[in-house]
JSON list of C-alpha atoms in Angstrom, two decimals:
[
{"chain": "A", "resi": 1, "resn": "UNK", "atom": "CA", "xyz": [-16.63, -14.78, -0.53]},
{"chain": "A", "resi": 2, "resn": "UNK", "atom": "CA", "xyz": [-13.78, -17.03, -1.90]},
{"chain": "A", "resi": 3, "resn": "UNK", "atom": "CA", "xyz": [-14.53, -19.42, -3.71]},
{"chain": "A", "resi": 4, "resn": "UNK", "atom": "CA", "xyz": [-14.47, -22.82, -3.31]},
{"chain": "A", "resi": 5, "resn": "UNK", "atom": "CA", "xyz": [-12.56, -23.69, -6.35]},
{"chain": "A", "resi": 6, "resn": "UNK", "atom": "CA", "xyz": [-9.65, -21.80, -5.50]},
{"chain": "A", "resi": 7, "resn": "UNK", "atom": "CA", "xyz": [-6.42, -23.45, -4.51]},
{"chain": "A", "resi": 8, "resn": "UNK", "atom": "CA", "xyz": [-4.74, -22.38, -0.75]},
{"chain": "A", "resi": 9, "resn": "UNK", "atom": "CA", "xyz": [-2.52, -20.18, -2.42]},
{"chain": "A", "resi": 10, "resn": "UNK", "atom": "CA", "xyz": [-5.21, -18.39, -4.44]},
{"chain": "A", "resi": 11, "resn": "UNK", "atom": "CA", "xyz": [-7.42, -18.49, -1.24]},
{"chain": "A", "resi": 12, "resn": "UNK", "atom": "CA", "xyz": [-4.54, -16.91, 0.48]},
{"chain": "A", "resi": 13, "resn": "UNK", "atom": "CA", "xyz": [-3.93, -13.91, -1.95]},
{"chain": "A", "resi": 14, "resn": "UNK", "atom": "CA", "xyz": [-7.72, -13.17, -2.69]},
{"chain": "A", "resi": 15, "resn": "UNK", "atom": "CA", "xyz": [-7.95, -13.09, 1.37]},
{"chain": "A", "resi": 16, "resn": "UNK", "atom": "CA", "xyz": [-5.20, -10.61, 2.40]},
{"chain": "A", "resi": 17, "resn": "UNK", "atom": "CA", "xyz": [-6.40, -8.67, -0.67]},
{"chain": "A", "resi": 18, "resn": "UNK", "atom": "CA", "xyz": [-9.54, -8.17, 0.75]},
{"chain": "A", "resi": 19, "resn": "UNK", "atom": "CA", "xyz": [-8.42, -7.38, 4.50]},
{"chain": "A", "resi": 20, "resn": "UNK", "atom": "CA", "xyz": [-5.89, -4.66, 2.84]},
{"chain": "A", "resi": 21, "resn": "UNK", "atom": "CA", "xyz": [-9.13, -3.31, 0.43]},
{"chain": "A", "resi": 22, "resn": "UNK", "atom": "CA", "xyz": [-11.22, -2.93, 3.87]},
{"chain": "A", "resi": 23, "resn": "UNK", "atom": "CA", "xyz": [-8.41, -1.34, 5.60]},
{"chain": "A", "resi": 24, "resn": "UNK", "atom": "CA", "xyz": [-8.18, 1.21, 2.90]},
{"chain": "A", "resi": 25, "resn": "UNK", "atom": "CA", "xyz": [-11.64, 2.25, 2.97]},
{"chain": "A", "resi": 26, "resn": "UNK", "atom": "CA", "xyz": [-11.52, 2.40, 6.65]},
{"chain": "A", "resi": 27, "resn": "UNK", "atom": "CA", "xyz": [-8.54, 4.64, 6.95]},
{"chain": "A", "resi": 28, "resn": "UNK", "atom": "CA", "xyz": [-10.75, 7.53, 5.43]},
{"chain": "A", "resi": 29, "resn": "UNK", "atom": "CA", "xyz": [-14.03, 6.85, 6.87]},
{"chain": "A", "resi": 30, "resn": "UNK", "atom": "CA", "xyz": [-12.90, 6.87, 10.09]},
{"chain": "A", "resi": 31, "resn": "UNK", "atom": "CA", "xyz": [-11.27, 10.05, 10.48]},
{"chain": "A", "resi": 32, "resn": "UNK", "atom": "CA", "xyz": [-13.84, 11.68, 8.46]},
{"chain": "A", "resi": 33, "resn": "UNK", "atom": "CA", "xyz": [-16.25, 10.40, 11.17]},
{"chain": "A", "resi": 34, "resn": "UNK", "atom": "CA", "xyz": [-13.92, 11.25, 14.03]},
{"chain": "A", "resi": 35, "resn": "UNK", "atom": "CA", "xyz": [-13.72, 15.08, 12.51]},
{"chain": "A", "resi": 36, "resn": "UNK", "atom": "CA", "xyz": [-17.48, 15.32, 12.10]},
{"chain": "A", "resi": 37, "resn": "UNK", "atom": "CA", "xyz": [-17.72, 14.32, 15.81]},
{"chain": "A", "resi": 38, "resn": "UNK", "atom": "CA", "xyz": [-15.29, 16.77, 17.06]},
{"chain": "A", "resi": 39, "resn": "UNK", "atom": "CA", "xyz": [-16.48, 19.73, 14.97]},
{"chain": "A", "resi": 40, "resn": "UNK", "atom": "CA", "xyz": [-20.72, 18.91, 16.28]},
{"chain": "A", "resi": 41, "resn": "UNK", "atom": "CA", "xyz": [-19.12, 18.56, 19.93]},
{"chain": "A", "resi": 42, "resn": "UNK", "atom": "CA", "xyz": [-17.29, 22.51, 19.33]},
{"chain": "A", "resi": 43, "resn": "UNK", "atom": "CA", "xyz": [-20.69, 23.73, 18.09]},
{"chain": "A", "resi": 44, "resn": "UNK", "atom": "CA", "xyz": [-22.17, 21.84, 20.65]},
{"chain": "A", "resi": 45, "resn": "UNK", "atom": "CA", "xyz": [-19.92, 23.65, 23.89]},
{"chain": "A", "resi": 46, "resn": "UNK", "atom": "CA", "xyz": [-19.77, 27.22, 21.68]},
{"chain": "A", "resi": 47, "resn": "UNK", "atom": "CA", "xyz": [-23.55, 27.28, 21.82]},
{"chain": "A", "resi": 48, "resn": "UNK", "atom": "CA", "xyz": [-24.32, 26.27, 25.35]},
{"chain": "A", "resi": 49, "resn": "UNK", "atom": "CA", "xyz": [-21.18, 28.61, 26.97]},
{"chain": "A", "resi": 50, "resn": "UNK", "atom": "CA", "xyz": [-20.26, 31.48, 24.82]},
{"chain": "A", "resi": 51, "resn": "UNK", "atom": "CA", "xyz": [-23.49, 33.72, 26.04]},
{"chain": "A", "resi": 52, "resn": "UNK", "atom": "CA", "xyz": [-23.05, 35.72, 23.41]},
{"chain": "A", "resi": 53, "resn": "UNK", "atom": "CA", "xyz": [-18.83, 36.31, 24.07]},
{"chain": "A", "resi": 54, "resn": "UNK", "atom": "CA", "xyz": [-17.22, 36.23, 21.04]},
{"chain": "A", "resi": 55, "resn": "UNK", "atom": "CA", "xyz": [-13.53, 35.47, 22.73]},
{"chain": "A", "resi": 56, "resn": "UNK", "atom": "CA", "xyz": [-14.77, 32.50, 24.19]},
{"chain": "A", "resi": 57, "resn": "UNK", "atom": "CA", "xyz": [-16.29, 31.36, 20.80]},
{"chain": "A", "resi": 58, "resn": "UNK", "atom": "CA", "xyz": [-13.30, 32.03, 18.46]},
{"chain": "A", "resi": 59, "resn": "UNK", "atom": "CA", "xyz": [-10.96, 29.85, 21.30]},
{"chain": "A", "resi": 60, "resn": "UNK", "atom": "CA", "xyz": [-13.50, 27.23, 20.91]},
{"chain": "A", "resi": 61, "resn": "UNK", "atom": "CA", "xyz": [-12.73, 27.24, 16.98]},
{"chain": "A", "resi": 62, "resn": "UNK", "atom": "CA", "xyz": [-9.26, 27.44, 17.20]},
{"chain": "A", "resi": 63, "resn": "UNK", "atom": "CA", "xyz": [-8.98, 24.45, 19.61]},
{"chain": "A", "resi": 64, "resn": "UNK", "atom": "CA", "xyz": [-10.95, 22.56, 16.68]},
{"chain": "A", "resi": 65, "resn": "UNK", "atom": "CA", "xyz": [-8.79, 23.55, 14.09]},
{"chain": "A", "resi": 66, "resn": "UNK", "atom": "CA", "xyz": [-5.75, 22.68, 16.46]},
{"chain": "A", "resi": 67, "resn": "UNK", "atom": "CA", "xyz": [-7.37, 19.29, 16.68]},
{"chain": "A", "resi": 68, "resn": "UNK", "atom": "CA", "xyz": [-8.31, 18.82, 13.40]},
{"chain": "A", "resi": 69, "resn": "UNK", "atom": "CA", "xyz": [-4.27, 19.33, 12.25]},
{"chain": "A", "resi": 70, "resn": "UNK", "atom": "CA", "xyz": [-3.65, 16.49, 14.16]},
{"chain": "A", "resi": 71, "resn": "UNK", "atom": "CA", "xyz": [-6.62, 14.52, 12.64]},
{"chain": "A", "resi": 72, "resn": "UNK", "atom": "CA", "xyz": [-4.96, 14.94, 8.87]},
{"chain": "A", "resi": 73, "resn": "UNK", "atom": "CA", "xyz": [-1.61, 14.37, 10.20]},
{"chain": "A", "resi": 74, "resn": "UNK", "atom": "CA", "xyz": [-2.96, 10.84, 11.62]},
{"chain": "A", "resi": 75, "resn": "UNK", "atom": "CA", "xyz": [-4.39, 10.31, 8.22]},
{"chain": "A", "resi": 76, "resn": "UNK", "atom": "CA", "xyz": [-1.36, 10.70, 6.43]},
{"chain": "A", "resi": 77, "resn": "UNK", "atom": "CA", "xyz": [0.71, 8.31, 8.67]},
{"chain": "A", "resi": 78, "resn": "UNK", "atom": "CA", "xyz": [-2.44, 5.84, 8.58]},
{"chain": "A", "resi": 79, "resn": "UNK", "atom": "CA", "xyz": [-2.00, 5.66, 4.70]},
{"chain": "A", "resi": 80, "resn": "UNK", "atom": "CA", "xyz": [2.10, 5.12, 5.23]},
{"chain": "A", "resi": 81, "resn": "UNK", "atom": "CA", "xyz": [1.64, 1.92, 7.06]},
{"chain": "A", "resi": 82, "resn": "UNK", "atom": "CA", "xyz": [-0.85, 0.27, 4.98]},
{"chain": "A", "resi": 83, "resn": "UNK", "atom": "CA", "xyz": [1.48, 1.31, 2.05]},
{"chain": "A", "resi": 84, "resn": "UNK", "atom": "CA", "xyz": [3.77, -0.88, 4.08]},
{"chain": "A", "resi": 85, "resn": "UNK", "atom": "CA", "xyz": [1.27, -3.59, 4.92]},
{"chain": "A", "resi": 86, "resn": "UNK", "atom": "CA", "xyz": [0.53, -3.46, 0.92]},
{"chain": "A", "resi": 87, "resn": "UNK", "atom": "CA", "xyz": [4.29, -4.07, -0.39]},
{"chain": "A", "resi": 88, "resn": "UNK", "atom": "CA", "xyz": [4.59, -6.90, 3.28]},
{"chain": "A", "resi": 89, "resn": "UNK", "atom": "CA", "xyz": [1.82, -8.55, 1.58]},
{"chain": "A", "resi": 90, "resn": "UNK", "atom": "CA", "xyz": [3.36, -8.87, -1.86]},
{"chain": "A", "resi": 91, "resn": "UNK", "atom": "CA", "xyz": [6.83, -9.84, -0.60]},
{"chain": "A", "resi": 92, "resn": "UNK", "atom": "CA", "xyz": [5.45, -12.39, 1.75]},
{"chain": "A", "resi": 93, "resn": "UNK", "atom": "CA", "xyz": [3.39, -14.27, -0.77]},
{"chain": "A", "resi": 94, "resn": "UNK", "atom": "CA", "xyz": [6.30, -14.25, -2.98]},
{"chain": "A", "resi": 95, "resn": "UNK", "atom": "CA", "xyz": [7.79, -16.13, -0.62]},
{"chain": "A", "resi": 96, "resn": "UNK", "atom": "CA", "xyz": [5.13, -18.13, -0.13]},
{"chain": "A", "resi": 97, "resn": "UNK", "atom": "CA", "xyz": [5.47, -18.75, -3.70]},
{"chain": "A", "resi": 98, "resn": "UNK", "atom": "CA", "xyz": [9.22, -20.49, -2.79]},
{"chain": "A", "resi": 99, "resn": "UNK", "atom": "CA", "xyz": [7.65, -22.33, -0.33]},
{"chain": "A", "resi": 100, "resn": "UNK", "atom": "CA", "xyz": [4.69, -23.64, -2.02]},
{"chain": "A", "resi": 101, "resn": "UNK", "atom": "CA", "xyz": [5.90, -24.59, -5.05]},
{"chain": "A", "resi": 102, "resn": "UNK", "atom": "CA", "xyz": [9.19, -25.93, -4.06]},
{"chain": "A", "resi": 103, "resn": "UNK", "atom": "CA", "xyz": [11.65, -23.68, -5.23]},
{"chain": "A", "resi": 104, "resn": "UNK", "atom": "CA", "xyz": [14.94, -23.05, -4.37]},
{"chain": "A", "resi": 105, "resn": "UNK", "atom": "CA", "xyz": [16.85, -19.80, -3.73]},
{"chain": "A", "resi": 106, "resn": "UNK", "atom": "CA", "xyz": [19.10, -18.14, -1.28]},
{"chain": "A", "resi": 107, "resn": "UNK", "atom": "CA", "xyz": [17.65, -14.51, -2.57]},
{"chain": "A", "resi": 108, "resn": "UNK", "atom": "CA", "xyz": [16.58, -11.80, 0.29]},
{"chain": "A", "resi": 109, "resn": "UNK", "atom": "CA", "xyz": [15.37, -8.75, -1.97]},
{"chain": "A", "resi": 110, "resn": "UNK", "atom": "CA", "xyz": [12.21, -8.95, -3.67]},
{"chain": "A", "resi": 111, "resn": "UNK", "atom": "CA", "xyz": [13.65, -8.36, -6.94]},
{"chain": "A", "resi": 112, "resn": "UNK", "atom": "CA", "xyz": [15.60, -11.33, -6.87]},
{"chain": "A", "resi": 113, "resn": "UNK", "atom": "CA", "xyz": [12.81, -13.38, -5.23]},
{"chain": "A", "resi": 114, "resn": "UNK", "atom": "CA", "xyz": [10.48, -12.18, -8.34]},
{"chain": "A", "resi": 115, "resn": "UNK", "atom": "CA", "xyz": [13.06, -12.94, -10.89]},
{"chain": "A", "resi": 116, "resn": "UNK", "atom": "CA", "xyz": [14.02, -16.67, -8.56]},
{"chain": "A", "resi": 117, "resn": "UNK", "atom": "CA", "xyz": [10.54, -17.51, -9.64]},
{"chain": "A", "resi": 118, "resn": "UNK", "atom": "CA", "xyz": [10.07, -16.80, -13.04]},
{"chain": "A", "resi": 119, "resn": "UNK", "atom": "CA", "xyz": [13.20, -18.36, -14.09]},
{"chain": "A", "resi": 120, "resn": "UNK", "atom": "CA", "xyz": [12.20, -21.19, -12.19]},
{"chain": "A", "resi": 121, "resn": "UNK", "atom": "CA", "xyz": [8.75, -21.47, -14.29]},
{"chain": "A", "resi": 122, "resn": "UNK", "atom": "CA", "xyz": [10.78, -20.69, -17.52]},
{"chain": "A", "resi": 123, "resn": "UNK", "atom": "CA", "xyz": [13.60, -23.63, -16.42]},
{"chain": "A", "resi": 124, "resn": "UNK", "atom": "CA", "xyz": [10.84, -26.30, -15.23]},
{"chain": "A", "resi": 125, "resn": "UNK", "atom": "CA", "xyz": [8.25, -25.71, -17.99]},
{"chain": "A", "resi": 126, "resn": "UNK", "atom": "CA", "xyz": [10.74, -26.06, -20.93]},
{"chain": "A", "resi": 127, "resn": "UNK", "atom": "CA", "xyz": [11.06, -22.40, -21.72]},
{"chain": "A", "resi": 128, "resn": "UNK", "atom": "CA", "xyz": [7.56, -21.44, -21.06]},
{"chain": "A", "resi": 129, "resn": "UNK", "atom": "CA", "xyz": [7.56, -18.08, -19.53]},
{"chain": "A", "resi": 130, "resn": "UNK", "atom": "CA", "xyz": [5.11, -15.78, -17.13]},
{"chain": "A", "resi": 131, "resn": "UNK", "atom": "CA", "xyz": [4.34, -12.42, -18.95]},
{"chain": "A", "resi": 132, "resn": "UNK", "atom": "CA", "xyz": [3.96, -9.76, -16.69]},
{"chain": "A", "resi": 133, "resn": "UNK", "atom": "CA", "xyz": [3.61, -6.29, -17.57]},
{"chain": "A", "resi": 134, "resn": "UNK", "atom": "CA", "xyz": [7.07, -4.39, -17.30]},
{"chain": "A", "resi": 135, "resn": "UNK", "atom": "CA", "xyz": [5.72, -1.61, -15.81]},
{"chain": "A", "resi": 136, "resn": "UNK", "atom": "CA", "xyz": [4.30, -3.21, -13.12]},
{"chain": "A", "resi": 137, "resn": "UNK", "atom": "CA", "xyz": [7.48, -4.93, -12.30]},
{"chain": "A", "resi": 138, "resn": "UNK", "atom": "CA", "xyz": [9.05, -1.70, -11.92]},
{"chain": "A", "resi": 139, "resn": "UNK", "atom": "CA", "xyz": [6.82, -0.17, -10.07]},
{"chain": "A", "resi": 140, "resn": "UNK", "atom": "CA", "xyz": [6.54, -3.05, -7.72]},
{"chain": "A", "resi": 141, "resn": "UNK", "atom": "CA", "xyz": [10.23, -4.08, -7.40]},
{"chain": "A", "resi": 142, "resn": "UNK", "atom": "CA", "xyz": [11.60, -0.89, -7.33]},
{"chain": "A", "resi": 143, "resn": "UNK", "atom": "CA", "xyz": [9.29, 2.07, -6.93]},
{"chain": "A", "resi": 144, "resn": "UNK", "atom": "CA", "xyz": [7.23, 0.59, -4.38]},
{"chain": "A", "resi": 145, "resn": "UNK", "atom": "CA", "xyz": [10.45, -0.90, -2.46]},
{"chain": "A", "resi": 146, "resn": "UNK", "atom": "CA", "xyz": [12.23, 1.97, -1.91]},
{"chain": "A", "resi": 147, "resn": "UNK", "atom": "CA", "xyz": [8.81, 3.95, -1.19]},
{"chain": "A", "resi": 148, "resn": "UNK", "atom": "CA", "xyz": [8.42, 1.02, 1.82]},
{"chain": "A", "resi": 149, "resn": "UNK", "atom": "CA", "xyz": [12.29, 1.42, 2.82]},
{"chain": "A", "resi": 150, "resn": "UNK", "atom": "CA", "xyz": [12.07, 5.22, 2.78]},
{"chain": "A", "resi": 151, "resn": "UNK", "atom": "CA", "xyz": [9.05, 5.44, 5.16]},
{"chain": "A", "resi": 152, "resn": "UNK", "atom": "CA", "xyz": [10.13, 2.50, 7.56]},
{"chain": "A", "resi": 153, "resn": "UNK", "atom": "CA", "xyz": [14.07, 4.21, 7.40]},
{"chain": "A", "resi": 154, "resn": "UNK", "atom": "CA", "xyz": [13.10, 7.97, 7.08]},
{"chain": "A", "resi": 155, "resn": "UNK", "atom": "CA", "xyz": [16.01, 7.73, 4.96]},
{"chain": "A", "resi": 156, "resn": "UNK", "atom": "CA", "xyz": [17.51, 5.64, 1.74]},
{"chain": "A", "resi": 157, "resn": "UNK", "atom": "CA", "xyz": [20.81, 3.64, 1.43]},
{"chain": "A", "resi": 158, "resn": "UNK", "atom": "CA", "xyz": [22.27, 6.23, -1.51]},
{"chain": "A", "resi": 159, "resn": "UNK", "atom": "CA", "xyz": [21.53, 8.97, -3.19]},
{"chain": "A", "resi": 160, "resn": "UNK", "atom": "CA", "xyz": [20.60, 7.46, -6.36]},
{"chain": "A", "resi": 161, "resn": "UNK", "atom": "CA", "xyz": [18.06, 5.71, -4.56]},
{"chain": "A", "resi": 162, "resn": "UNK", "atom": "CA", "xyz": [16.49, 8.96, -3.45]},
{"chain": "A", "resi": 163, "resn": "UNK", "atom": "CA", "xyz": [16.73, 10.82, -6.67]},
{"chain": "A", "resi": 164, "resn": "UNK", "atom": "CA", "xyz": [14.99, 7.48, -8.48]},
{"chain": "A", "resi": 165, "resn": "UNK", "atom": "CA", "xyz": [12.25, 7.86, -5.68]},
{"chain": "A", "resi": 166, "resn": "UNK", "atom": "CA", "xyz": [11.99, 11.52, -6.27]},
{"chain": "A", "resi": 167, "resn": "UNK", "atom": "CA", "xyz": [11.75, 11.19, -9.83]},
{"chain": "A", "resi": 168, "resn": "UNK", "atom": "CA", "xyz": [8.97, 8.29, -9.71]},
{"chain": "A", "resi": 169, "resn": "UNK", "atom": "CA", "xyz": [6.86, 10.45, -7.47]},
{"chain": "A", "resi": 170, "resn": "UNK", "atom": "CA", "xyz": [6.85, 13.53, -9.69]},
{"chain": "A", "resi": 171, "resn": "UNK", "atom": "CA", "xyz": [4.98, 11.24, -12.69]},
{"chain": "A", "resi": 172, "resn": "UNK", "atom": "CA", "xyz": [2.19, 9.67, -10.20]},
{"chain": "A", "resi": 173, "resn": "UNK", "atom": "CA", "xyz": [-1.37, 10.68, -9.35]},
{"chain": "A", "resi": 174, "resn": "UNK", "atom": "CA", "xyz": [-2.46, 11.04, -5.51]},
{"chain": "A", "resi": 175, "resn": "UNK", "atom": "CA", "xyz": [1.08, 10.86, -3.94]},
{"chain": "A", "resi": 176, "resn": "UNK", "atom": "CA", "xyz": [3.67, 14.06, -3.91]},
{"chain": "A", "resi": 177, "resn": "UNK", "atom": "CA", "xyz": [6.96, 15.50, -2.84]},
{"chain": "A", "resi": 178, "resn": "UNK", "atom": "CA", "xyz": [6.52, 17.88, 0.51]},
{"chain": "A", "resi": 179, "resn": "UNK", "atom": "CA", "xyz": [9.67, 19.56, 1.65]},
{"chain": "A", "resi": 180, "resn": "UNK", "atom": "CA", "xyz": [11.56, 16.25, 2.67]},
{"chain": "A", "resi": 181, "resn": "UNK", "atom": "CA", "xyz": [8.54, 14.21, 2.79]},
{"chain": "A", "resi": 182, "resn": "UNK", "atom": "CA", "xyz": [6.30, 11.85, 0.92]},
{"chain": "A", "resi": 183, "resn": "UNK", "atom": "CA", "xyz": [2.73, 12.18, 1.26]},
{"chain": "A", "resi": 184, "resn": "UNK", "atom": "CA", "xyz": [0.07, 9.93, 0.39]},
{"chain": "A", "resi": 185, "resn": "UNK", "atom": "CA", "xyz": [-2.74, 12.31, -0.62]},
{"chain": "A", "resi": 186, "resn": "UNK", "atom": "CA", "xyz": [-5.27, 9.96, -2.09]},
{"chain": "A", "resi": 187, "resn": "UNK", "atom": "CA", "xyz": [-6.66, 6.86, -1.14]},
{"chain": "A", "resi": 188, "resn": "UNK", "atom": "CA", "xyz": [-6.78, 5.62, -4.87]},
{"chain": "A", "resi": 189, "resn": "UNK", "atom": "CA", "xyz": [-3.30, 5.42, -4.92]},
{"chain": "A", "resi": 190, "resn": "UNK", "atom": "CA", "xyz": [-2.92, 2.63, -2.39]},
{"chain": "A", "resi": 191, "resn": "UNK", "atom": "CA", "xyz": [-5.88, 0.53, -4.11]},
{"chain": "A", "resi": 192, "resn": "UNK", "atom": "CA", "xyz": [-3.66, 1.06, -7.06]},
{"chain": "A", "resi": 193, "resn": "UNK", "atom": "CA", "xyz": [-1.00, -0.29, -5.86]},
{"chain": "A", "resi": 194, "resn": "UNK", "atom": "CA", "xyz": [-2.86, -3.19, -3.78]},
{"chain": "A", "resi": 195, "resn": "UNK", "atom": "CA", "xyz": [-4.87, -4.20, -7.62]},
{"chain": "A", "resi": 196, "resn": "UNK", "atom": "CA", "xyz": [-0.90, -4.07, -9.17]},
{"chain": "A", "resi": 197, "resn": "UNK", "atom": "CA", "xyz": [0.16, -6.44, -6.27]},
{"chain": "A", "resi": 198, "resn": "UNK", "atom": "CA", "xyz": [-2.63, -8.65, -6.93]},
{"chain": "A", "resi": 199, "resn": "UNK", "atom": "CA", "xyz": [-2.36, -9.09, -10.52]},
{"chain": "A", "resi": 200, "resn": "UNK", "atom": "CA", "xyz": [1.12, -10.26, -9.88]},
{"chain": "A", "resi": 201, "resn": "UNK", "atom": "CA", "xyz": [0.62, -12.53, -7.61]},
{"chain": "A", "resi": 202, "resn": "UNK", "atom": "CA", "xyz": [-2.81, -14.15, -9.30]},
{"chain": "A", "resi": 203, "resn": "UNK", "atom": "CA", "xyz": [-0.74, -14.09, -12.86]},
{"chain": "A", "resi": 204, "resn": "UNK", "atom": "CA", "xyz": [2.35, -15.99, -11.57]},
{"chain": "A", "resi": 205, "resn": "UNK", "atom": "CA", "xyz": [0.17, -18.62, -9.14]},
{"chain": "A", "resi": 206, "resn": "UNK", "atom": "CA", "xyz": [-2.43, -19.20, -12.12]},
{"chain": "A", "resi": 207, "resn": "UNK", "atom": "CA", "xyz": [0.50, -19.46, -14.20]},
{"chain": "A", "resi": 208, "resn": "UNK", "atom": "CA", "xyz": [2.06, -22.36, -12.25]},
{"chain": "A", "resi": 209, "resn": "UNK", "atom": "CA", "xyz": [-1.37, -24.32, -11.68]},
{"chain": "A", "resi": 210, "resn": "UNK", "atom": "CA", "xyz": [-2.13, -24.23, -15.37]},
{"chain": "A", "resi": 211, "resn": "UNK", "atom": "CA", "xyz": [1.25, -25.97, -16.10]},
{"chain": "A", "resi": 212, "resn": "UNK", "atom": "CA", "xyz": [0.69, -28.54, -12.74]},
{"chain": "A", "resi": 213, "resn": "UNK", "atom": "CA", "xyz": [-2.54, -29.64, -13.96]},
{"chain": "A", "resi": 214, "resn": "UNK", "atom": "CA", "xyz": [-1.23, -30.06, -17.67]}
]
């Protein structure tokens, strides 16, 4: 539930955060339920129709294995989609800051929009700065941007971006390189990305709100 004390911007940040959190929770639970349903159906069919015929029973199990593989692939694709949605949430809210706090900018890339917001804050409030972990900034504005582009387009625009992305993946938990693709193996990678995005957005918004009140 969103606190009544939240501003419009903060409420938007929290509402979208809640929706995305629920999406992540639903991914694994949905596919686990589907797999269990298929497994139960396969066992029922085998029991009712095999009549002791091992070959029939074996063919049913093989069919289940094929379906299970399909579900695993769908799970991987679902995680890609949710990751892109998380980055879209971050990007959209940065653009909302431009509108809400009347910041003039022609920036289009996430990193440029982010830098514009921080510089405007510094200019507007006599040199005060918004302090955000540089590690978080690099993670969202560089790594996540490259991974989103890779998931959306299948390729990156240049080799430097590819090397940067591949090198970053090797240092992270819950995600790995498999052949020529990048697989999100665990939901905790998604939760971590979402939490970092929210923390940055809340920090920016709180900083502006405090100064506007002062």
